[in-house]
Coordinates of C-alpha atoms and ligand atoms in Angstrom, one line a residue:
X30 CA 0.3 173.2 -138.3
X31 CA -3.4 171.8 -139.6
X32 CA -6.2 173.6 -137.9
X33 CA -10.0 172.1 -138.3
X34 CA -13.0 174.3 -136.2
X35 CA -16.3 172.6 -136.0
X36 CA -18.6 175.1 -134.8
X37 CA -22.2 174.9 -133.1
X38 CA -22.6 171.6 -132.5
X39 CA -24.2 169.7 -129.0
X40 CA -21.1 168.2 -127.8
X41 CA -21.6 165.2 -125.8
X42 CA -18.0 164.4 -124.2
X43 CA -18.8 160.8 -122.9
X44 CA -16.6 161.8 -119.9
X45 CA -18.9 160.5 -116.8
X46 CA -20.9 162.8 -114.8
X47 CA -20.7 165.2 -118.1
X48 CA -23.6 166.5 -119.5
X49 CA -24.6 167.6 -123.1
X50 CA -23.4 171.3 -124.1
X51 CA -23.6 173.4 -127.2
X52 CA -20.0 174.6 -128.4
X53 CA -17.2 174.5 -130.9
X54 CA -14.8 172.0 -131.1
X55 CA -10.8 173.1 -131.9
X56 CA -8.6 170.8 -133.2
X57 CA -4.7 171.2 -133.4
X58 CA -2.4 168.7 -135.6
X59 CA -5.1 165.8 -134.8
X60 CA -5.9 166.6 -131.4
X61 CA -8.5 168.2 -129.9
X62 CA -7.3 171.6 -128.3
X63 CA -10.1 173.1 -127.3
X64 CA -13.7 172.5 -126.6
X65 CA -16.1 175.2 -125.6
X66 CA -18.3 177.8 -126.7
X67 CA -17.8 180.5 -128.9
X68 CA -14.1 179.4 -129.9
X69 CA -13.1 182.1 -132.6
X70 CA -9.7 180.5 -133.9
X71 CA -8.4 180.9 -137.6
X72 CA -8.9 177.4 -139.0
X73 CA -7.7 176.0 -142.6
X74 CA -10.8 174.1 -142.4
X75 CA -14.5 174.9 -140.4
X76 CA -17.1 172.8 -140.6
X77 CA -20.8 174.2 -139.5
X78 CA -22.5 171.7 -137.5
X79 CA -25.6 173.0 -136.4
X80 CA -28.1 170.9 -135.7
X81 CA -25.4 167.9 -135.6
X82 CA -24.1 166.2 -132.4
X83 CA -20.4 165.5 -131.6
X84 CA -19.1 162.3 -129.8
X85 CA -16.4 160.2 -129.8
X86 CA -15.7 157.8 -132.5
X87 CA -17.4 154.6 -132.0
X88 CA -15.2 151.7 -131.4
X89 CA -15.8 148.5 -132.6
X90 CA -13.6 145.9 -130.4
X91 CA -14.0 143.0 -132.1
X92 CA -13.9 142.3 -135.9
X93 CA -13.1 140.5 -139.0
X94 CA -13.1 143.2 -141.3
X95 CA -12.6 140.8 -144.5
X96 CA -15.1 139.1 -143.7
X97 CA -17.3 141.8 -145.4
X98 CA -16.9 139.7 -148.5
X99 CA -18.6 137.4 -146.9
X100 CA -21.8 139.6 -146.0
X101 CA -25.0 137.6 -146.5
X102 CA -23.6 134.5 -148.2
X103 CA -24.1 132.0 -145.7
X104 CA -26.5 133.0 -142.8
X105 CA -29.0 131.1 -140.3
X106 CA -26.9 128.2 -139.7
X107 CA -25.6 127.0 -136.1
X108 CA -21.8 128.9 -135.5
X109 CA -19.4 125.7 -135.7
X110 CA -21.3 124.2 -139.5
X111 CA -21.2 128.0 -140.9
X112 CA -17.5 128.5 -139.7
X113 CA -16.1 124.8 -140.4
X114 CA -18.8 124.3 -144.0
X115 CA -19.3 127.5 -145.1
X116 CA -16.2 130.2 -143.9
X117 CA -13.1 127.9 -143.6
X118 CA -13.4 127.0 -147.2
X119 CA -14.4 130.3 -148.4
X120 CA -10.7 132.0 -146.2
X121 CA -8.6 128.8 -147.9
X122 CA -9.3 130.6 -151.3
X123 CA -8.4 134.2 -149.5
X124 CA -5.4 136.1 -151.3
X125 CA -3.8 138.9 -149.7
X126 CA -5.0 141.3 -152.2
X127 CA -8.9 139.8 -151.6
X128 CA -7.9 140.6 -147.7
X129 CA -7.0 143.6 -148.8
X130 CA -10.0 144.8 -150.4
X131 CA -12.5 143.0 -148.2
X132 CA -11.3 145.2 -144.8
X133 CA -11.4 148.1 -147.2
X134 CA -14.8 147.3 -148.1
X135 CA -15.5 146.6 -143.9
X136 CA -14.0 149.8 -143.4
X137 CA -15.8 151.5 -145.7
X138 CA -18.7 150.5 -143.7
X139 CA -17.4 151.5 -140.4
X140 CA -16.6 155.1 -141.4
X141 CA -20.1 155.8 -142.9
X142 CA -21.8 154.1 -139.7
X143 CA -19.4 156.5 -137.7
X144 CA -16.8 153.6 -135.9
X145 CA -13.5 155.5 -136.0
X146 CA -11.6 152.4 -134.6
X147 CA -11.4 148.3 -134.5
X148 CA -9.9 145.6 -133.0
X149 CA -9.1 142.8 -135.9
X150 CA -7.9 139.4 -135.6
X151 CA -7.6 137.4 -139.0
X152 CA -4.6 136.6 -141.4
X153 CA -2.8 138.1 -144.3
X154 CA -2.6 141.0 -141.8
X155 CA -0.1 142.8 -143.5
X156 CA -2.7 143.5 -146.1
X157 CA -5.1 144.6 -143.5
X158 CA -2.8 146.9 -141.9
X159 CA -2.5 148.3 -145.5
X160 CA -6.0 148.9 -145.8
X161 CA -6.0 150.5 -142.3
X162 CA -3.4 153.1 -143.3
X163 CA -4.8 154.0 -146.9
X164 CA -8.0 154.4 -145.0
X165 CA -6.9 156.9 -142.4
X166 CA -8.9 154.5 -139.7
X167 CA -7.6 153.5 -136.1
X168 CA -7.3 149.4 -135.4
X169 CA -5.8 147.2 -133.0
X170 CA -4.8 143.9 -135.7
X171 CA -3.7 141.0 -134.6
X172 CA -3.2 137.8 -136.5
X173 CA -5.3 134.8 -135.8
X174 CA -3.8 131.7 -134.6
X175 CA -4.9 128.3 -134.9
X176 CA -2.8 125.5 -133.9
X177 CA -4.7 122.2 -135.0
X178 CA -1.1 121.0 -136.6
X179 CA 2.0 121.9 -136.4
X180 CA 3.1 124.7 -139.5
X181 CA 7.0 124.6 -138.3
X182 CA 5.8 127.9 -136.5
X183 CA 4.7 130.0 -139.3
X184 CA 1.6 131.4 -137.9
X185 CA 3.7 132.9 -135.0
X186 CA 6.1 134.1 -136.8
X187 CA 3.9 136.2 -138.7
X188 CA 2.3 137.4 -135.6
X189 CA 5.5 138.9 -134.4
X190 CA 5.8 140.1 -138.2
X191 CA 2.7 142.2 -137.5
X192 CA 3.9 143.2 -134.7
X193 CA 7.2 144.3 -135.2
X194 CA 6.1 145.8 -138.9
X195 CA 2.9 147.5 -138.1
X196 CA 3.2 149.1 -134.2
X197 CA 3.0 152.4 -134.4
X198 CA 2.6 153.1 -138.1
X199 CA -0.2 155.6 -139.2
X200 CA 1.0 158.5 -136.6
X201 CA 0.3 155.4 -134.2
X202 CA -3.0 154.9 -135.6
X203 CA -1.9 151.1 -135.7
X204 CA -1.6 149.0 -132.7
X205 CA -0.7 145.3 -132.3
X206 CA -2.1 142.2 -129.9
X207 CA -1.4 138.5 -130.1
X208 CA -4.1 136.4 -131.4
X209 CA -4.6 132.5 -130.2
X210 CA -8.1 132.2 -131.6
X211 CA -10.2 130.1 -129.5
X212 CA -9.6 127.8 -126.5
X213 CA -11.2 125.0 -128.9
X214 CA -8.5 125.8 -131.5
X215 CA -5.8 126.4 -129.2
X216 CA -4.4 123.0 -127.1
X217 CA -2.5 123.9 -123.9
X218 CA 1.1 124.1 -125.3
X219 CA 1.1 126.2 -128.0
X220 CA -1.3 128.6 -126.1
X221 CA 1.1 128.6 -123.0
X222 CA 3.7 129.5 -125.4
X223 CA 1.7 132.8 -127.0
X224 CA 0.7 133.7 -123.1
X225 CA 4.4 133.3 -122.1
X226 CA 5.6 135.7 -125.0
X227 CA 2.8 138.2 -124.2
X228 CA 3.8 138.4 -120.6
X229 CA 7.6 138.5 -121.4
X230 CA 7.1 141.6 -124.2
X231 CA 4.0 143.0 -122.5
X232 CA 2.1 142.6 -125.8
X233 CA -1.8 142.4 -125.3
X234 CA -4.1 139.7 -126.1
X235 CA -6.9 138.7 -128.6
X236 CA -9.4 135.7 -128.2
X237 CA -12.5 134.9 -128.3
X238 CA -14.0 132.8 -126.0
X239 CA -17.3 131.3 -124.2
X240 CA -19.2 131.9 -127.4
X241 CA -21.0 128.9 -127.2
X242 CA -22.8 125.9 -125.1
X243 CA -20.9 123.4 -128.1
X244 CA -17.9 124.9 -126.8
X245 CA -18.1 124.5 -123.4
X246 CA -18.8 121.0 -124.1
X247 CA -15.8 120.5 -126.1
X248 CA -13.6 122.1 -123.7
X249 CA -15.7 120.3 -120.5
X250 CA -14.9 116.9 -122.4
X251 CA -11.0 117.0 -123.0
X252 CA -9.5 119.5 -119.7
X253 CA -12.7 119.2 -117.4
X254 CA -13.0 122.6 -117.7
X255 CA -15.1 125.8 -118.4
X256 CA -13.2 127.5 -121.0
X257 CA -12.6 130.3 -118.9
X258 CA -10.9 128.4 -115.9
X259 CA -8.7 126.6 -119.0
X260 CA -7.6 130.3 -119.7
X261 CA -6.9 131.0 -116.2
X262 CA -4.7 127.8 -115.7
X263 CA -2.5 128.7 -118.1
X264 CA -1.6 131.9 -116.6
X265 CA -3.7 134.3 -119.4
X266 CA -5.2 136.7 -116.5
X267 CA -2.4 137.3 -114.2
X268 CA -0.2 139.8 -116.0
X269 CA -1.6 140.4 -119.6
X270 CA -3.9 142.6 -120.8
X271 CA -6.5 140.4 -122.6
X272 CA -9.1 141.3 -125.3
X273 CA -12.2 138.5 -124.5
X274 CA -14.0 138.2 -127.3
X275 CA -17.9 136.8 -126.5
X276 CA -17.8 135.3 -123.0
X277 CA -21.1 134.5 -123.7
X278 CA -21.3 130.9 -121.3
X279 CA -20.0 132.2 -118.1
X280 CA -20.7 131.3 -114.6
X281 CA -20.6 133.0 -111.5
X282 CA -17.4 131.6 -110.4
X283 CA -16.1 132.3 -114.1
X284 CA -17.1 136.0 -113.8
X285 CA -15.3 135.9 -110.1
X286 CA -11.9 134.5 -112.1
X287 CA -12.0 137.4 -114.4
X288 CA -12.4 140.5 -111.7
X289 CA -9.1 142.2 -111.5
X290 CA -7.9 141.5 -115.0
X291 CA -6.0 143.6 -117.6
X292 CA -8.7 144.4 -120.4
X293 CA -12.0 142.8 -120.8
X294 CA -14.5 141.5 -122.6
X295 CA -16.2 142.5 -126.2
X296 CA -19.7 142.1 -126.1
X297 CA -21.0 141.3 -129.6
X298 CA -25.0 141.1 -128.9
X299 CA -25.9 141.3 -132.9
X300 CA -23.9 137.7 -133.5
X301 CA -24.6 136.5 -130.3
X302 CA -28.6 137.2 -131.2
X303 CA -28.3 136.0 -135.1
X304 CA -26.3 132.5 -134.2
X305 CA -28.4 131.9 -131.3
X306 CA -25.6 131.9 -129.3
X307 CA -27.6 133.6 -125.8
X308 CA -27.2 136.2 -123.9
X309 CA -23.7 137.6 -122.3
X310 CA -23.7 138.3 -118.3
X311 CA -22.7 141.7 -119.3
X312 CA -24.5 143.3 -115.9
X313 CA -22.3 140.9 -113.7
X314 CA -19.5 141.4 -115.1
X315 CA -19.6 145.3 -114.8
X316 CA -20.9 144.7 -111.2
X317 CA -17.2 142.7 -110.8
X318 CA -15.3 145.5 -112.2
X319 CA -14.8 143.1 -115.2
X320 CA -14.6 146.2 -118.4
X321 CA -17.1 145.6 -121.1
X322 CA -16.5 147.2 -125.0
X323 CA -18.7 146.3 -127.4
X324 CA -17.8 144.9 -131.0
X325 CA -19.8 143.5 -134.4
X326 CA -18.0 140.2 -134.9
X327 CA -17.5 139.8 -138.4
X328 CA -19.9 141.1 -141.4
X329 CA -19.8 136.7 -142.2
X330 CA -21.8 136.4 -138.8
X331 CA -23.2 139.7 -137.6
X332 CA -24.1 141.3 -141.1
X333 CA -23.4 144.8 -140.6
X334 CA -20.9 146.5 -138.8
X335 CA -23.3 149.3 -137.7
X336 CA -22.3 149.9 -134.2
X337 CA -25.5 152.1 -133.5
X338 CA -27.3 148.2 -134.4
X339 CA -24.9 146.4 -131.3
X340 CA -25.6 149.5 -128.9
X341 CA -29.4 148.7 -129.1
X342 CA -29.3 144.8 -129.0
X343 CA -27.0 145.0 -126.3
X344 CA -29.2 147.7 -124.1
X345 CA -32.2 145.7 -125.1
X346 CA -30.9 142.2 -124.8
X347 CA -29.8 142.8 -120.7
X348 CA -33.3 144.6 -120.3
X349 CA -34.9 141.2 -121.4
X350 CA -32.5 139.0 -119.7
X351 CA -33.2 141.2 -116.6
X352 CA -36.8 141.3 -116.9
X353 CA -36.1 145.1 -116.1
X354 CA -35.6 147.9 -118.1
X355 CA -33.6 149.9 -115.6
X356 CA -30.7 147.9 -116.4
X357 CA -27.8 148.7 -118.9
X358 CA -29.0 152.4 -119.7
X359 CA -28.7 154.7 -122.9
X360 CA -25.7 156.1 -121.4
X361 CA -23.9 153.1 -120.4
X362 CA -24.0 151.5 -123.5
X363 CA -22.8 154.4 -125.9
X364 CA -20.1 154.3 -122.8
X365 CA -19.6 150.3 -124.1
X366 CA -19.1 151.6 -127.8
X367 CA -16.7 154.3 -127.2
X368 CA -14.6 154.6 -123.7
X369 CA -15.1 151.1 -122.6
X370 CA -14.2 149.9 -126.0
X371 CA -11.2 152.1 -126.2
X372 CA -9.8 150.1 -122.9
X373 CA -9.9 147.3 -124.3
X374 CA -8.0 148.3 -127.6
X375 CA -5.4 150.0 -124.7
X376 CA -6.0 153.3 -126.4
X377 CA -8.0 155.1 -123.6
X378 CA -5.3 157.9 -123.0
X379 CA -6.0 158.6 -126.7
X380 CA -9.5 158.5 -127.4
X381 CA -12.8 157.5 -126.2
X382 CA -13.7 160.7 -125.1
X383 CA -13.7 164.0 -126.3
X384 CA -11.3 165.6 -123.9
X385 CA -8.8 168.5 -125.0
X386 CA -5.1 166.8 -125.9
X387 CA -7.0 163.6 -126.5
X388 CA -6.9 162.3 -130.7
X389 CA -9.7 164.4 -132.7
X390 CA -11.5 160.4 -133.5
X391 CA -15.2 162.4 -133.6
X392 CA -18.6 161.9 -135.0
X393 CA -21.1 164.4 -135.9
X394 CA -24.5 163.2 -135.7
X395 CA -27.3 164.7 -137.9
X396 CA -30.5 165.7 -135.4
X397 CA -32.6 167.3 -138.4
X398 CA -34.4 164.0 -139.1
X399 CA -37.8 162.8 -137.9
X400 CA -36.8 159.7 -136.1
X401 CA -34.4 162.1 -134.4
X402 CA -36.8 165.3 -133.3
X403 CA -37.5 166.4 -130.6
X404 CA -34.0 166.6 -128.3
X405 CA -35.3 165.8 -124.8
X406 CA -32.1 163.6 -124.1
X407 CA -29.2 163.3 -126.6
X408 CA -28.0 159.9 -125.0
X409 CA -31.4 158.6 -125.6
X410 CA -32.1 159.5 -128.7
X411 CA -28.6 158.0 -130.2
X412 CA -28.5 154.8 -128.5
X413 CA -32.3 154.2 -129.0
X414 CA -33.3 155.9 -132.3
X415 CA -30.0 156.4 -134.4
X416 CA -28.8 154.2 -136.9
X417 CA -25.2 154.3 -138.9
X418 CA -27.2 156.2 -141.2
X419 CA -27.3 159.3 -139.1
X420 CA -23.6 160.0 -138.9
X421 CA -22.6 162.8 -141.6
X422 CA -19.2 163.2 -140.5
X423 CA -16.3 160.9 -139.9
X424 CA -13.1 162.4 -138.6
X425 CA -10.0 160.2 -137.2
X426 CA -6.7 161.8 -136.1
X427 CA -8.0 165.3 -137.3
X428 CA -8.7 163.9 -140.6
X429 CA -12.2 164.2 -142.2
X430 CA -12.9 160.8 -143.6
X431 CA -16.3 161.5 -144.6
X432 CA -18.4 164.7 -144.4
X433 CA -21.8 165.4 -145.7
X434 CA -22.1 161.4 -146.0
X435 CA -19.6 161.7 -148.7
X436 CA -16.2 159.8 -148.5
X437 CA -12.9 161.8 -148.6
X438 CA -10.4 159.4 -148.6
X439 CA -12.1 156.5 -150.4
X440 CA -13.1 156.1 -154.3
X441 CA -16.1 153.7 -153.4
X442 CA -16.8 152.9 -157.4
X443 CA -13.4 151.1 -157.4
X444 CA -14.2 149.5 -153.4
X445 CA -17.5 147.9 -155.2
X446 CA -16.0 147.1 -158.1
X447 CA -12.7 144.9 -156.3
X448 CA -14.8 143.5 -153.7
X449 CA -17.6 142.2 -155.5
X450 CA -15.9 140.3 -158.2
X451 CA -13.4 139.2 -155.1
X452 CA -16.5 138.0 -153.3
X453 CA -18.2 135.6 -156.0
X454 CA -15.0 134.2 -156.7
X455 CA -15.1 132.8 -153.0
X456 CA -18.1 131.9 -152.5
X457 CA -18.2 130.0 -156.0
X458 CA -19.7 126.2 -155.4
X459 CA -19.5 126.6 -151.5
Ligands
LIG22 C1 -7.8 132.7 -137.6 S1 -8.4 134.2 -138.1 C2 -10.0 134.4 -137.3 C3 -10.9 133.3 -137.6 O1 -12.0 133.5 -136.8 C4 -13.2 133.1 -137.5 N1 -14.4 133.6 -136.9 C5 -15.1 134.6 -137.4 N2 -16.2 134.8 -136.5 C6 -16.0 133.9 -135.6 C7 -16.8 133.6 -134.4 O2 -17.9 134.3 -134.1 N3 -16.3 132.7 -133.6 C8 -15.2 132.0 -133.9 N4 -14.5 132.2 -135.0 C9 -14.9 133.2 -135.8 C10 -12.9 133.6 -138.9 O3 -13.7 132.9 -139.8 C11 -11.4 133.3 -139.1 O4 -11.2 132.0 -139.6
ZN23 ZN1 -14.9 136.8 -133.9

């Protein structure tokens, strides 16, 4: 048995009605046990976390974690000439060890700004789910699919590779989806195919979609279409559980198709903001019932993969959009990084909250800062003032990943070292 205590901290549960309390938090094998005050168990490991507070793991639901390599190389451009001129050729030169060490380096990242699990769709994904278990992080992976020419159905067959390889591994810290990338990038057979297959093994779905106006245009041009009623044609809401990446370009009748489905969407503000891509209906689709997560998009288009970044924009962003700030609260959006988010991966009865028999995926937050002083209202203060920064402890599974801001699991000299000579190699002459 492996026993961890962490001991006077504000625990704020992110289960609703809920409110702030101080206690101790006891965790059991990687699950939480017990929360409450006071808790006065023998424990191989305690750590003291006064002044600190303890929430659930962030959870970024949509990502390219390679794409870290690709941090700040090519920025300010409109999305389709940075992805076709800028990432395409950069991912053609991609090896599976430069996959490797580029979601390494994204994870990195995500521990220190306190995201304890991510969604991923990209390729080589063997080496990503490599990177995932090394790490000791949670992710949902799934393996992009483009089907602009036929590839004697390689692509798929590595998606069911993932699948079949990867489900489960990491004390089930790895989970699986299918991956058609984009409606634009997906024509109606091969798509109908994946949705077929997902519906006949009851594997969920990852796809972005509605990211922008080009795209509607593209798809208006060849079905006559919104891209969200192509989706719906083809039978991807009835029975699946679907992972939206975006749905930036909805409208109302759109948001009407999508009430009742399995999953929901990933709201990626930060991109959506920095490609000038607009703003999400993320109030009407909560007010149809429609689940909302939140995610960073890739490092390539977002930057960073600070969640506590995507929480603001995404508060701040529907405030605007509203012309009131009533709308999309503190609490509801750390909601969207954590609980919502944790839906959409279909790991809800696991984490999301911090709820005894639930996975120990926790955060403590450190309060003794100025930007962070005084504590009227803990939900406030994180999703308004806190940055990725603020996190000093990272645990996932019951495993402390970093603590004191110092990694346990990772030897970052040797992450640098890998991903930066990886990087200029692929970025050379582009
Ligand atoms: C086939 S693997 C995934 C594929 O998606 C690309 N990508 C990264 N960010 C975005 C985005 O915002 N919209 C569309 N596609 C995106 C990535 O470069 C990979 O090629
Ligand atoms: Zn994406």
């Amino acid at each position: 048995m492996k026993t961890l205590l962490i001991k006077d901290c504000m625990i704020l549960t992110m289960v609703e009605g809920e409110k702030p309390f101080l206690g101790d938090i006891w965790i059991v094998d990687g699950r939480i046990a017990k929360i409450g005050p006071s808790l006065e168990e023998e424990a191989d490991r305690v750590i003291l976390a006064k002044n600190r507070v303890a929430m659930p793991g962030l959870i970024n639901a949509h990502n390219h974690a390679s794409m870290s390599l690709l941090r700040a190389f090519s920025d300010d451009l409109k999305l389709m000439d940075w992805l076709d001129k800028k990432m395409l050729p950069a991912e053609a030169r991609m090896t599976r060890e430069d996959v490797y060490w580029g979601t390494t380096l994204g994870i990195a990242e995500m521990i220190a700004s306190g995201t304890t699990a991510f969604a991923d769709m990209y390729v080589h994904m063997d080496a990503v789910a490599q990177a995932v278990l090394d790490s000791g992080i949670r992710a949902s992976l799934t393996r992009g699919m483009v089907f602009f020419e036929d590839d004697g159905g390689r692509r798929m067959a590595e998606a069911l590779d993932l699948i079949d390889n990867w489900t489960g591994a990491g004390d089930g810290r790895i989970t699986t989806m299918l991956g058609p990338h984009a409606p634009y990038t997906c024509p109606p057979k091969p798509l109908q195919g994946v949705i077929e297959l997902a519906r006949k093994r009851q594997i969920p779905l990852h796809i972005h979609l509605a990211e922008t106006i080009e795209e509607g245009e593209k798809i208006r041009a060849k079905y006559n279409q919104t891209p969200t009623e192509y989706l719906h044609e083809l039978g991807m809401f009835h029975d699946t559980h679907v992972l939206l990446a975006h749905a930036v370009h909805l409208n109302d009748s759109d948001v009407a198709l999508l009430r009742g489905m399995r999953g929901g969407v990933a709201h990626n503000p930060v991109s959506n903001l920095k490609l000038g891509c607009g703003i999400a209906p993320v109030r009407e689709l909560i007010e149809a019932g429609v689940t909302v997560g939140m995610g960073t998009d890739g490092a390539g288009s977002a930057t960073t993969l600070d969640m506590f970044a995507e929480i603001k924009a995404a508060t701040w962003m529907q405030k605007l959009k509203h012309g009131d700030p009533t709308v999309l609260p503190a609490e509801a959006a750390l909601r969207m990084a954590t609980i919502e988010s944790a839906k959409l991966l279909a790991i809800d009865h696991e984490v999301g909250t911090l709820e005894a028999g639930k996975r120990a995926d926790l955060i403590l937050i450190d309060l003794d800062k100025p930007h962070l002083q005084p504590v009227h209202d803990i939900p406030a203060l994180l999703a308004y003032s806190a940055t990725g920064a603020d996190v000093d402890t990272t645990i996932v599974n019951g495993e402390v990943l970093m603590h004191q801001r110092q990694f346990e699991a990772f030897h970052w000299e040797e992450i640098k070292r890998e991903a930066t000579a990886r990087a200029s190699r692929l970025v050379e002459g582009l």
